[in-house]
Coordinates of C-alpha atoms and ligand atoms in Angstrom, one line a residue:
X1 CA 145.2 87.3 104.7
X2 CA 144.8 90.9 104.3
X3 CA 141.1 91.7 104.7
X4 CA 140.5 93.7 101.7
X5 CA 142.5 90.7 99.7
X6 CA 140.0 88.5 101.2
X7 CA 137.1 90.7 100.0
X8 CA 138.5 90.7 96.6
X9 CA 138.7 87.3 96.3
X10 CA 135.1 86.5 97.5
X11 CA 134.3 89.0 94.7
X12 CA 136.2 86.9 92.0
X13 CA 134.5 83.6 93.0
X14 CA 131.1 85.7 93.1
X15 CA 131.6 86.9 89.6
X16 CA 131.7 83.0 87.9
X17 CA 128.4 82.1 90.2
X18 CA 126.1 84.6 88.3
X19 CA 122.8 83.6 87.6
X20 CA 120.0 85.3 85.4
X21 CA 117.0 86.8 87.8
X22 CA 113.6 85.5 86.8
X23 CA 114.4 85.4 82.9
X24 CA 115.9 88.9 82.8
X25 CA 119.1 89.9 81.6
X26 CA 120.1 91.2 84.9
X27 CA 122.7 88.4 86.1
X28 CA 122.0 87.8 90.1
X29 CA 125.0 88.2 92.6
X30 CA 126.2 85.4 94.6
X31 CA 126.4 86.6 98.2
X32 CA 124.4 88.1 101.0
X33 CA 121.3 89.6 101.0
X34 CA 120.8 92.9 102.5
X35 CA 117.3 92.8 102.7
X36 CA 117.1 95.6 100.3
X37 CA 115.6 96.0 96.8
X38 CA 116.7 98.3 94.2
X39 CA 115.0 99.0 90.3
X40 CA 117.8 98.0 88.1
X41 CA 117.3 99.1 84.7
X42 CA 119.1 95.9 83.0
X43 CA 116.3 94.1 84.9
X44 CA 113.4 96.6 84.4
X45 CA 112.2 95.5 87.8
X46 CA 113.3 96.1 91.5
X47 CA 115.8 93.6 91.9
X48 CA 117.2 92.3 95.6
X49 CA 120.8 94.3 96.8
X50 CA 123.2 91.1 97.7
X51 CA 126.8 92.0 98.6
X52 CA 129.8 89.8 99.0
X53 CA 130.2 90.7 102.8
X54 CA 126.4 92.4 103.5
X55 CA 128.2 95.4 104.9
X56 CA 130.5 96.7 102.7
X57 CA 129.7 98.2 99.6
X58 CA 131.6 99.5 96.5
X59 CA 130.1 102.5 95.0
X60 CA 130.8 104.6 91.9
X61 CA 129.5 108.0 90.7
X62 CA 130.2 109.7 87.4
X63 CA 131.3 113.2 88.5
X64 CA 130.6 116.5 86.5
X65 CA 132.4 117.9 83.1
X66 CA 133.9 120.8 84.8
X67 CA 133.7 123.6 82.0
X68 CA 131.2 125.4 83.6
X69 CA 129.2 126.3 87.0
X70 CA 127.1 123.8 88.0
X71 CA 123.3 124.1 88.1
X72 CA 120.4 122.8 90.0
X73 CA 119.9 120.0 87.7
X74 CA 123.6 118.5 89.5
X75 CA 122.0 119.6 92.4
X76 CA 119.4 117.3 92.5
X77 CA 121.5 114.6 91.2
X78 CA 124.3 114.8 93.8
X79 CA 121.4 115.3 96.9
X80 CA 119.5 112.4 95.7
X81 CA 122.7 110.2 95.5
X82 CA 123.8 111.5 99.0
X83 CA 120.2 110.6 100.2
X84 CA 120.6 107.2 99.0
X85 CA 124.3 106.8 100.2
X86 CA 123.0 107.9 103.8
X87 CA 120.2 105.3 103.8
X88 CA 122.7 102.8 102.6
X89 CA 125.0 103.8 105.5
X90 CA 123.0 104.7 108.4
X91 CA 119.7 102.3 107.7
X92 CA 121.1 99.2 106.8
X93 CA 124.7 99.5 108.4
X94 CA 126.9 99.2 105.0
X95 CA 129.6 100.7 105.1
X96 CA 130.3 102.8 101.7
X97 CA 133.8 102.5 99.7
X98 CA 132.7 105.5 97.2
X99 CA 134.6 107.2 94.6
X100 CA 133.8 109.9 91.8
X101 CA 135.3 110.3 88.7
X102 CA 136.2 114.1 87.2
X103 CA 136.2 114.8 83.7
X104 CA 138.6 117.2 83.3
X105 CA 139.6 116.4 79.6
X106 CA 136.5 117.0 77.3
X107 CA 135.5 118.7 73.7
X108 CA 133.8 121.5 76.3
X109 CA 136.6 122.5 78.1
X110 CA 139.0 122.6 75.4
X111 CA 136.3 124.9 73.3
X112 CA 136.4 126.9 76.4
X113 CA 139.8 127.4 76.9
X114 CA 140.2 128.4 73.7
X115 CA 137.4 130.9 73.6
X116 CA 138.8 132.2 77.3
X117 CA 142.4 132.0 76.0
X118 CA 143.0 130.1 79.2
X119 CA 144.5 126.7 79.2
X120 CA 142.0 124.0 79.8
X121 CA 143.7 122.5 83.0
X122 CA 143.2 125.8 84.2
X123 CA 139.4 125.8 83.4
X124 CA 139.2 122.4 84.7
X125 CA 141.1 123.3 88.2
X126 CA 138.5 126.4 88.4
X127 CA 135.1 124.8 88.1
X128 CA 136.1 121.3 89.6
X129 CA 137.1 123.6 92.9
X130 CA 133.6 125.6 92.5
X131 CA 131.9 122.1 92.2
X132 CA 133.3 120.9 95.8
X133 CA 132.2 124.3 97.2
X134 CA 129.0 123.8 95.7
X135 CA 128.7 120.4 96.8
X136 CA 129.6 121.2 100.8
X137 CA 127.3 123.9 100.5
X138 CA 124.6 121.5 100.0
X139 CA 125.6 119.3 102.6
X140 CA 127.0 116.7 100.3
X141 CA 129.5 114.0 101.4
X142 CA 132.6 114.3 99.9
X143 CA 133.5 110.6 97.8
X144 CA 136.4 108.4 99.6
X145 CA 138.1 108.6 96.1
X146 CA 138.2 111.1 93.5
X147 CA 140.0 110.4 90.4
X148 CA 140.2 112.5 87.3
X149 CA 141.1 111.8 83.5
X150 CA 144.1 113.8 83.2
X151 CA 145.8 111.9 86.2
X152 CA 144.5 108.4 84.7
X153 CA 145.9 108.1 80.8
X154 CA 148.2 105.3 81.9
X155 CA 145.3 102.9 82.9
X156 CA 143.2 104.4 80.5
X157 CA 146.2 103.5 77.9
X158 CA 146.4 100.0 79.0
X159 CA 142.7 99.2 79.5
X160 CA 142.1 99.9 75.6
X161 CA 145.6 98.2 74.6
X162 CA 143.9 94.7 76.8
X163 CA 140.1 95.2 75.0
X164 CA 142.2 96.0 71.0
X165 CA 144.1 92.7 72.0
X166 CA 141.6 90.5 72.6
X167 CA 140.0 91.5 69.3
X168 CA 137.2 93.8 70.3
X169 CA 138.3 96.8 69.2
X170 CA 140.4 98.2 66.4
X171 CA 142.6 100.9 65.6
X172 CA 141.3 103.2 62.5
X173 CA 143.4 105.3 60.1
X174 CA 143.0 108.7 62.2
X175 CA 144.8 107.1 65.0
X176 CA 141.3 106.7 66.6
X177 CA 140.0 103.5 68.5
X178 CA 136.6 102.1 68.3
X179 CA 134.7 99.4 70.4
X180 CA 133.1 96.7 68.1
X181 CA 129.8 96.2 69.8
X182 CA 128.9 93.2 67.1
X183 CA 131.3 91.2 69.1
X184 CA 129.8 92.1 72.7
X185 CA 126.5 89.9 72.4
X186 CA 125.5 91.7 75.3
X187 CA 125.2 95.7 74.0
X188 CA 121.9 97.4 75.0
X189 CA 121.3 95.3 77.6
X190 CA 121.1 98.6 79.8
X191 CA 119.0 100.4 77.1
X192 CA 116.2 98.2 74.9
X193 CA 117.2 100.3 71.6
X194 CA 116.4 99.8 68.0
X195 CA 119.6 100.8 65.8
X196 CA 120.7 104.8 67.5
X197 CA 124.0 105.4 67.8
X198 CA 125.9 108.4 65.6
X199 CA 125.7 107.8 62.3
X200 CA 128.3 105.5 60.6
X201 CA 131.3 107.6 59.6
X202 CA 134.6 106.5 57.6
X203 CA 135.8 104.6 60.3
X204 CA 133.6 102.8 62.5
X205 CA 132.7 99.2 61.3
X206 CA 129.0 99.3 62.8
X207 CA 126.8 101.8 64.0
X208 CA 126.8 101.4 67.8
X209 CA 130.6 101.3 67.9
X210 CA 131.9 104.2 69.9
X211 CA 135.6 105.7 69.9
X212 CA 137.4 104.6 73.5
X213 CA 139.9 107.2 71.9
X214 CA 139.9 109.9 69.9
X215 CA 143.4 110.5 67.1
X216 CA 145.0 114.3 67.7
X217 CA 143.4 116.9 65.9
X218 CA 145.5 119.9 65.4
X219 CA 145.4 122.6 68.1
X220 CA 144.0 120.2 71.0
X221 CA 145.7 118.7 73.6
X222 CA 147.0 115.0 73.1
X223 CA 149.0 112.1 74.6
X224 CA 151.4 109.8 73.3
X225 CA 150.1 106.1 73.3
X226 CA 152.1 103.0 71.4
X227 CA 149.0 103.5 68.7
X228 CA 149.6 106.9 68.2
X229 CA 148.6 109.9 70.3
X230 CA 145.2 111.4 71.3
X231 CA 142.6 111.6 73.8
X232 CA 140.6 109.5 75.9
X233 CA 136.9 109.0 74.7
X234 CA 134.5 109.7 77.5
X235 CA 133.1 106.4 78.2
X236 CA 136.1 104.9 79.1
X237 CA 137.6 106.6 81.5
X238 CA 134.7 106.1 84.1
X239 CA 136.0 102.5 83.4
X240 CA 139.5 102.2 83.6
X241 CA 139.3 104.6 86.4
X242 CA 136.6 102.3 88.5
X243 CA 138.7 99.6 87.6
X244 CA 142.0 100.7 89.3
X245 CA 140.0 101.8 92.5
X246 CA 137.6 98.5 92.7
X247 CA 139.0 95.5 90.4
X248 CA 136.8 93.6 88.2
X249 CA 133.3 94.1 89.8
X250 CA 131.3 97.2 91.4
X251 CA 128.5 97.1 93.2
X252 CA 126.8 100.3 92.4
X253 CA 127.2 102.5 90.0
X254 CA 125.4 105.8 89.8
X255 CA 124.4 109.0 87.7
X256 CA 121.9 110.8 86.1
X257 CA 119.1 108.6 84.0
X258 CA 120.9 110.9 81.0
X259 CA 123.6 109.0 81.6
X260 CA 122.1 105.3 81.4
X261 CA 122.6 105.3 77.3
X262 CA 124.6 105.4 75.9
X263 CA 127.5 106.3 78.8
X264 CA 126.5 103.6 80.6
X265 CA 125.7 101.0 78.6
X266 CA 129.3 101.6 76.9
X267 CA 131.0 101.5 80.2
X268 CA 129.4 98.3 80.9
X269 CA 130.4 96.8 77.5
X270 CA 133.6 97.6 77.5
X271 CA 134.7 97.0 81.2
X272 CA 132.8 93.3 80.3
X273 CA 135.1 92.9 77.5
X274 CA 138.6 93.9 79.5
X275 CA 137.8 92.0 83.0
X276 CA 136.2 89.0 80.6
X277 CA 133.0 88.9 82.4
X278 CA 129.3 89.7 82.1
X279 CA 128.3 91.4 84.3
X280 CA 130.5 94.4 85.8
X281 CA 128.3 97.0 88.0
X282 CA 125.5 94.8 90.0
X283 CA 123.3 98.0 90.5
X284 CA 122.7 101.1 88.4
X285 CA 121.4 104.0 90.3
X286 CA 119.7 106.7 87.8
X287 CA 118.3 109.4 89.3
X288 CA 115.8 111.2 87.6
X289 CA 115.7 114.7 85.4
X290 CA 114.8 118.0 87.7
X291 CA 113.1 120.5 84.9
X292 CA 112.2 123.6 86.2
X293 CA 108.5 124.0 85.4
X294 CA 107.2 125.3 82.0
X295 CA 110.6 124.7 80.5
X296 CA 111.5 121.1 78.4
X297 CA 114.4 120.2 80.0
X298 CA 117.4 122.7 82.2
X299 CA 120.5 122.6 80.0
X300 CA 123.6 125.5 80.1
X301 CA 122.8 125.2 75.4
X302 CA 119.3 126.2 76.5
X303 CA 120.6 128.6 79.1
X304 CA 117.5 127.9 81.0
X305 CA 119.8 126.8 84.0
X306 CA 119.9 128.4 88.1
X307 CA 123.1 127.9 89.4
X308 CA 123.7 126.5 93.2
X309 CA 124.6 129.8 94.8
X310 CA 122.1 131.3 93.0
X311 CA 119.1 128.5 94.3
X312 CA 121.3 129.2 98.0
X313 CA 120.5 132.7 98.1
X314 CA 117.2 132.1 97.9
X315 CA 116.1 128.9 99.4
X316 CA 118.5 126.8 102.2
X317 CA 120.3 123.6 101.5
X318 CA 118.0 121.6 103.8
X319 CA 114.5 122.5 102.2
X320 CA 116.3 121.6 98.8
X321 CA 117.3 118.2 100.1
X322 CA 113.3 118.0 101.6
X323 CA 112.0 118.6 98.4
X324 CA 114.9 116.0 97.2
X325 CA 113.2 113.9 100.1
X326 CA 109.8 114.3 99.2
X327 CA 110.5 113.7 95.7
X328 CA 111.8 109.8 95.1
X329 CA 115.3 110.0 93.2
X330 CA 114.1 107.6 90.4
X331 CA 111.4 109.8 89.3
X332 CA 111.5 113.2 87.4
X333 CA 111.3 116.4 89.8
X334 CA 109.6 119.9 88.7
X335 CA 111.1 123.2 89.9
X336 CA 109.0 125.4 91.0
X337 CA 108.7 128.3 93.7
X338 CA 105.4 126.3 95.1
X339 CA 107.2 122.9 95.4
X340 CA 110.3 124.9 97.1
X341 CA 107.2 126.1 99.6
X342 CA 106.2 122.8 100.5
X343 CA 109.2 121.8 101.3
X344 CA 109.6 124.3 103.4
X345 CA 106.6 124.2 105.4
X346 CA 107.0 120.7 105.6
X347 CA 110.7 121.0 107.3
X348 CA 109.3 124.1 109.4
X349 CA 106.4 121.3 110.8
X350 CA 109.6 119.2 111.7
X351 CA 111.0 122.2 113.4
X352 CA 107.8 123.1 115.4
X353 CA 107.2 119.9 116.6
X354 CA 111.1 119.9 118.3
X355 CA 110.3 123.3 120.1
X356 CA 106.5 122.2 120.9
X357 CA 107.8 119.1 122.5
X358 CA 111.1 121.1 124.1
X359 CA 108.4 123.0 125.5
X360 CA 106.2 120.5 126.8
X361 CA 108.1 118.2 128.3
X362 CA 110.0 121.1 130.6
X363 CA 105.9 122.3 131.2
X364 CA 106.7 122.9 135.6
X365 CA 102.9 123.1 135.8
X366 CA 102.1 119.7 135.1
X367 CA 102.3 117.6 138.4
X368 CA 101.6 113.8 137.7
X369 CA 103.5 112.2 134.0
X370 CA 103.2 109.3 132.9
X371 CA 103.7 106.5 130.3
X372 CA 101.8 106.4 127.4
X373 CA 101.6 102.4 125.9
X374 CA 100.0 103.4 122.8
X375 CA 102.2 106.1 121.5
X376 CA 105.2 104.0 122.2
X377 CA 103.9 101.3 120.2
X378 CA 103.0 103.9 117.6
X379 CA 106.6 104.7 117.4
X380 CA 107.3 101.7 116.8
X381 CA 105.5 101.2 114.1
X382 CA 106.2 104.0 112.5
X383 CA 110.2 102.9 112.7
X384 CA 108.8 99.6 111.5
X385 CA 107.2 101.0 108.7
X386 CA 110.0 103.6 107.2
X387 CA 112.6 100.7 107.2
X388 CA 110.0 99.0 105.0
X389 CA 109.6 102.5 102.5
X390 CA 113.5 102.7 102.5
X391 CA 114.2 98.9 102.0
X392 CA 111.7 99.5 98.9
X393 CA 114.4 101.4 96.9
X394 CA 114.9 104.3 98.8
X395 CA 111.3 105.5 99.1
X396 CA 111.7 108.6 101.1
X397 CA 108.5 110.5 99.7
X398 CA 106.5 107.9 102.0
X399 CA 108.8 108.0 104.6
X400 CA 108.7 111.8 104.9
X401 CA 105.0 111.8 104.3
X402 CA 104.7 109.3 107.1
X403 CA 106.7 111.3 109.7
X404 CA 104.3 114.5 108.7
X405 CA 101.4 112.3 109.9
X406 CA 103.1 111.3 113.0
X407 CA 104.2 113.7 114.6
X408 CA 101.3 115.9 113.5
X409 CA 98.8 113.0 115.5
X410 CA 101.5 113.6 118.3
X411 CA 101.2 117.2 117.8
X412 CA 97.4 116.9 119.0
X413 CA 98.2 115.4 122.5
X414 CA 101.0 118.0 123.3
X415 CA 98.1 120.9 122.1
X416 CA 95.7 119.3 124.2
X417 CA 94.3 121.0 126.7
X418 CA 93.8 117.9 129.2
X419 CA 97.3 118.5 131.3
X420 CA 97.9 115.0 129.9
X421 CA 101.6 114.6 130.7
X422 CA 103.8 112.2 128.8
X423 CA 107.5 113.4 129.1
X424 CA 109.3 110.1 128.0
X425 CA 107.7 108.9 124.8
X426 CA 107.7 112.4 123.6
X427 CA 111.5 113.0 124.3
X428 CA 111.2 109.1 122.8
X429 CA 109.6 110.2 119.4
X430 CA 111.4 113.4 119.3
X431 CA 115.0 111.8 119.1
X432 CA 113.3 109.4 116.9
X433 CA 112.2 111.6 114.3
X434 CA 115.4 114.3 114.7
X435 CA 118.0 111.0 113.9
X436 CA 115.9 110.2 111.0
X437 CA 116.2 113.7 109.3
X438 CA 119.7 114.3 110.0
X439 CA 120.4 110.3 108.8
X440 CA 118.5 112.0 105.9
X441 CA 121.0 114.5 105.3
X442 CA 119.3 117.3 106.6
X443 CA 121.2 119.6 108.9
X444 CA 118.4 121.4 111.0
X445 CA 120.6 123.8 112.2
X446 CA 119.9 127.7 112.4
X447 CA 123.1 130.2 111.6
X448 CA 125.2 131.3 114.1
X449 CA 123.7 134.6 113.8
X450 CA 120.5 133.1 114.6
X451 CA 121.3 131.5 117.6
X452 CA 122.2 135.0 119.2
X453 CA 119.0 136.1 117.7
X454 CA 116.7 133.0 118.8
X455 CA 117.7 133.4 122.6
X456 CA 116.4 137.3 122.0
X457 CA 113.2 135.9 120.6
X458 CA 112.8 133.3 123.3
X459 CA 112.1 135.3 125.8
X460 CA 110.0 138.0 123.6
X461 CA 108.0 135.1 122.6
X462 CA 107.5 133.5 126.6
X463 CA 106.9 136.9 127.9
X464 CA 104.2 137.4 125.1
X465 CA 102.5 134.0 125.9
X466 CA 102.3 134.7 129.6
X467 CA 100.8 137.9 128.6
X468 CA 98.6 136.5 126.2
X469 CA 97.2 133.8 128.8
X470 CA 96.6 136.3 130.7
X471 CA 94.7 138.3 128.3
X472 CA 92.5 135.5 127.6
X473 CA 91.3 135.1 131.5
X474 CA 90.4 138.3 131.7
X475 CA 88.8 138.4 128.2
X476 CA 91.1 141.9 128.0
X477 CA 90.3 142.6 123.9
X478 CA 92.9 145.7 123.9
X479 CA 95.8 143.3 125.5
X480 CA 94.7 140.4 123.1
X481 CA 95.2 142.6 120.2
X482 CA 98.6 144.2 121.1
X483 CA 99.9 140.3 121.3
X484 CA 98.4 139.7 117.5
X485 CA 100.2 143.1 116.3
X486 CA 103.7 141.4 118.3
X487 CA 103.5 138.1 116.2
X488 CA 102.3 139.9 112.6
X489 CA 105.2 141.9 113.1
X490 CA 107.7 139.1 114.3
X491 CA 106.3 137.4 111.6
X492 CA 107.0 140.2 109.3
X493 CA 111.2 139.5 110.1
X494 CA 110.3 135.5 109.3
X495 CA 109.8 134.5 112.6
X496 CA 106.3 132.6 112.9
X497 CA 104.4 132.0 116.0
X498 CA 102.7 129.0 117.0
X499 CA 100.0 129.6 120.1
X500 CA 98.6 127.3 121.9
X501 CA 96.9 127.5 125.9
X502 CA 100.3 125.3 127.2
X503 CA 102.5 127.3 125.3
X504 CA 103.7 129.3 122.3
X505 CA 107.0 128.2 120.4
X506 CA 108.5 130.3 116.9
X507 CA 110.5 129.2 113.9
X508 CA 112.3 130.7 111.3
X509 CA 110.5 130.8 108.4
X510 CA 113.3 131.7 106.0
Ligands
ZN1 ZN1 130.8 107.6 83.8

């Protein structure tokens, strides 16, 4: 049999062997447990990650509206969900099937187009393209799959004809149709709600039903359908898109916490309804809201937003993605300057410590290394001890926090002044810690223009520490001070200098 046939069909038998997860309404998977755990909102609790075949996973995010630059708000929410891809990928060996879906048919972009006098697949085509950019910019990995609305009306067509047949939903007078959430026992299961929903209008039948389309209103674009003509509703096309790439069950499905209710919870409802089972995507990932601090909440109506290029110009992708880091993706982040300078000194500690132990372990002066038991096993532990903060949905704030601590205690013996010479678990914990971060995402790399510029300041900043050393024998004061004016000044073009009696090594600070 063909493999992925196979997989499908473990999938299918999976779906009727669903059992509810310590009296919750979360419905646990029959398969293999990856070891992992993961807060699922349906459960309110961290729930265990089991997969058909443990390594291979099925992964959907909703993608952006594309009417309009994206801000730093998507940032966050596309890092955090790359973070969290990589972990799955490179930590626990799964290998990721993902896909994103594009809305590029929405009330926005029309309203757009028709204040720009452009056509709306031209909108559309211009800010999805920026998005990508964006996104690569950031260091994002691109989805296996991409689909978008406009290329996806015949499934979306024929996934609301299946859910109108089988009773639950029905076609209104305006050519619109509506989901009937009284007949989905399940609805809010995502979302513990009291009665929300948009007010009852002339059509719906209760107040939680929402439109899966929308009847032609004059001046907007439409399709023919065999109920009439309109437009896909937005729910639904996450759906009947997800459902064409991945069949009848999903094993994540990701977005923004903005996005849990009602988006969500409608997907779920009415994906339920047309595959006839119930429970469709196993694990929601929401990642939390990034406000920028002393404002309520970044939004392009409150245009309180930064754009990407415009956080780029300022600060680099990789001390975004360590604040991302050092900020779990579940929880809210604050923007401001001071976290984006924490982040940064915290990647520029990462970047010392590679130079300081480059450094050391080429130190000619040194006669006799050696092994060193205890900070092998320490390195062990420490690997020990971030599969555990990862396995424990994604916690990469403790992970990065414990790395700090490491490799500053490491930091001590390669500073010592002892000629205690331990070449091979430095190069050991070095590797270590490097394979982490760029698992992580992070890129660590310096421009090109900086690598012509770093060889410069190589040997400024070797010829400065020989003279320095020097200095300090001979207690020469003028000689001491010319090196201090040398690093305030290097330091001055963003290149900071770390001294120590074995050696001096630099960063960029930018
Ligand atoms: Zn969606």
């Amino acid at each position: 049999m063909h493999k992925s046939l196979s997989i499908y069909r473990r999938k299918l038998s999976h779906v009727c062997n669903l059992k509810p997860y310590k009296d919750t309404r979360w419905l646990m998977p029959n398969g293999n447990p990856t070891g992992l755990f993961v807060y699922n909102c349906v459960a309110d609790q961290k729930v265990p990650v089991i997969l058909s075949d443990p390594h291979i996973g099925t992964w959907y995010s909703c993608g952006p509206t594309v009417y309009d630059s994206a801000h730093i708000g998507h940032a966050s929410c596309y890092v955090k969900l790359d973070i969290v891809q990589r972990i799955l990928k490179s930590f626990f060996n799964i290998k990721l099937v993902t896909a994103m879906g594009i809305t590029d048919i929405d009330d926005k972009i029309i309203k757009k187009g028709i204040e720009t006098k452009t056509d709306f697949r031209t909108i559309a085509k211009q800010y999805e393209y920026e998005f990508w950019l964006d996104m690569s910019n950031l260091n994002i990995e691109k989805p296996s799959i991409i689909t978008r609305v406009s290329e996806h009306i015949g499934s979306i067509e024929q996934f609301i004809k299946k859910i109108i047949n089988s009773e639950m939903a029905y076609v209104t007078s305006d050519g619109s149709v509506y989901f009937d959430t009284s007949k989905f026992s399940s609805y809010g299961k995502l979302h513990k709600m009291q009665e929300s929903g948009e007010p009852l209008d002339d059509f719906k039948k209760n107040k939680m039903d929402f439109a899966l389309w929308k009847g032609k209103k004059p001046g907007e674009p439409s399709w023919p359908v065999s109920w009439g003509e309109g437009r896909p509703g937005w729910h639904i096309e996450c759906s009947a898109m997800v459902s064409k790439v991945f069949g009848s069950q999903l094993d994540f499905h990701a977005g923004g916490v903005d996005l849990q209710f009602p988006h969500h919870e409608n997907e779920e409802a009415q994906s339920c309804a047309f595959h006839n089972t119930l429970q469709w995507a196993n694990y929601w990932i929401h990642v939390g809201h990034l406000h920028v601090k002393g404002d309520a909440k970044m939004s392009k109506s409150l245009r309180n937003t930064i754009s990407i290029s415009e956080l780029l110009e300022k600060y680099s992708a990789d001390t975004f993605r360590m604040a991302c880091l050092m900020s779990n993706y579940r929880y809210p982040m604050e923007f401001s300057d001071q976290m984006m300078e924490t982040a940064e000194q915290t990647l520029k500690n990462f970047k010392f410590f590679f130079k300081d132990v480059c450094v050391y372990v080429n130190n000619s002066n040194i006669q006799n290394g050696d092994y060193n038991d205890k900070l092998l096993d320490d390195l062990q532990k420490v690997e020990h001890q971030n599969l555990k903060f990862l396995k424990s949905d994604f916690d990469t704030a403790s992970c990065i926090n414990n790395l700090s601590n490491f490799i500053s205690n490491t930091n001590k013996i390669i500073k010592a002044d002892n000629n205690e010479y331990y070449p091979v678990p430095m190069i050991l914990i070095a590797d270590y810690v490097t394979t982490v971060l760029l698992n992580l995402g992070l890129t660590l790399k310096e421009s090109k223009q900086d690598n012509v510029s770093g060889s410069i300041i190589d040997t400024l900043v070797d010829f400065r520490h020989t003279v320095r050393l020097n200095a300090l024998t001979r207690k020469d004061k003028d000689l001491l001070n010319a090196c201090d004016v040398v690093r305030d000044k290097l330091k001055a073009i963003k290149v900071q200098v770390n001294d120590s009696n074995q050696s001096s090594s630099w960063v960029y600070t930018r």
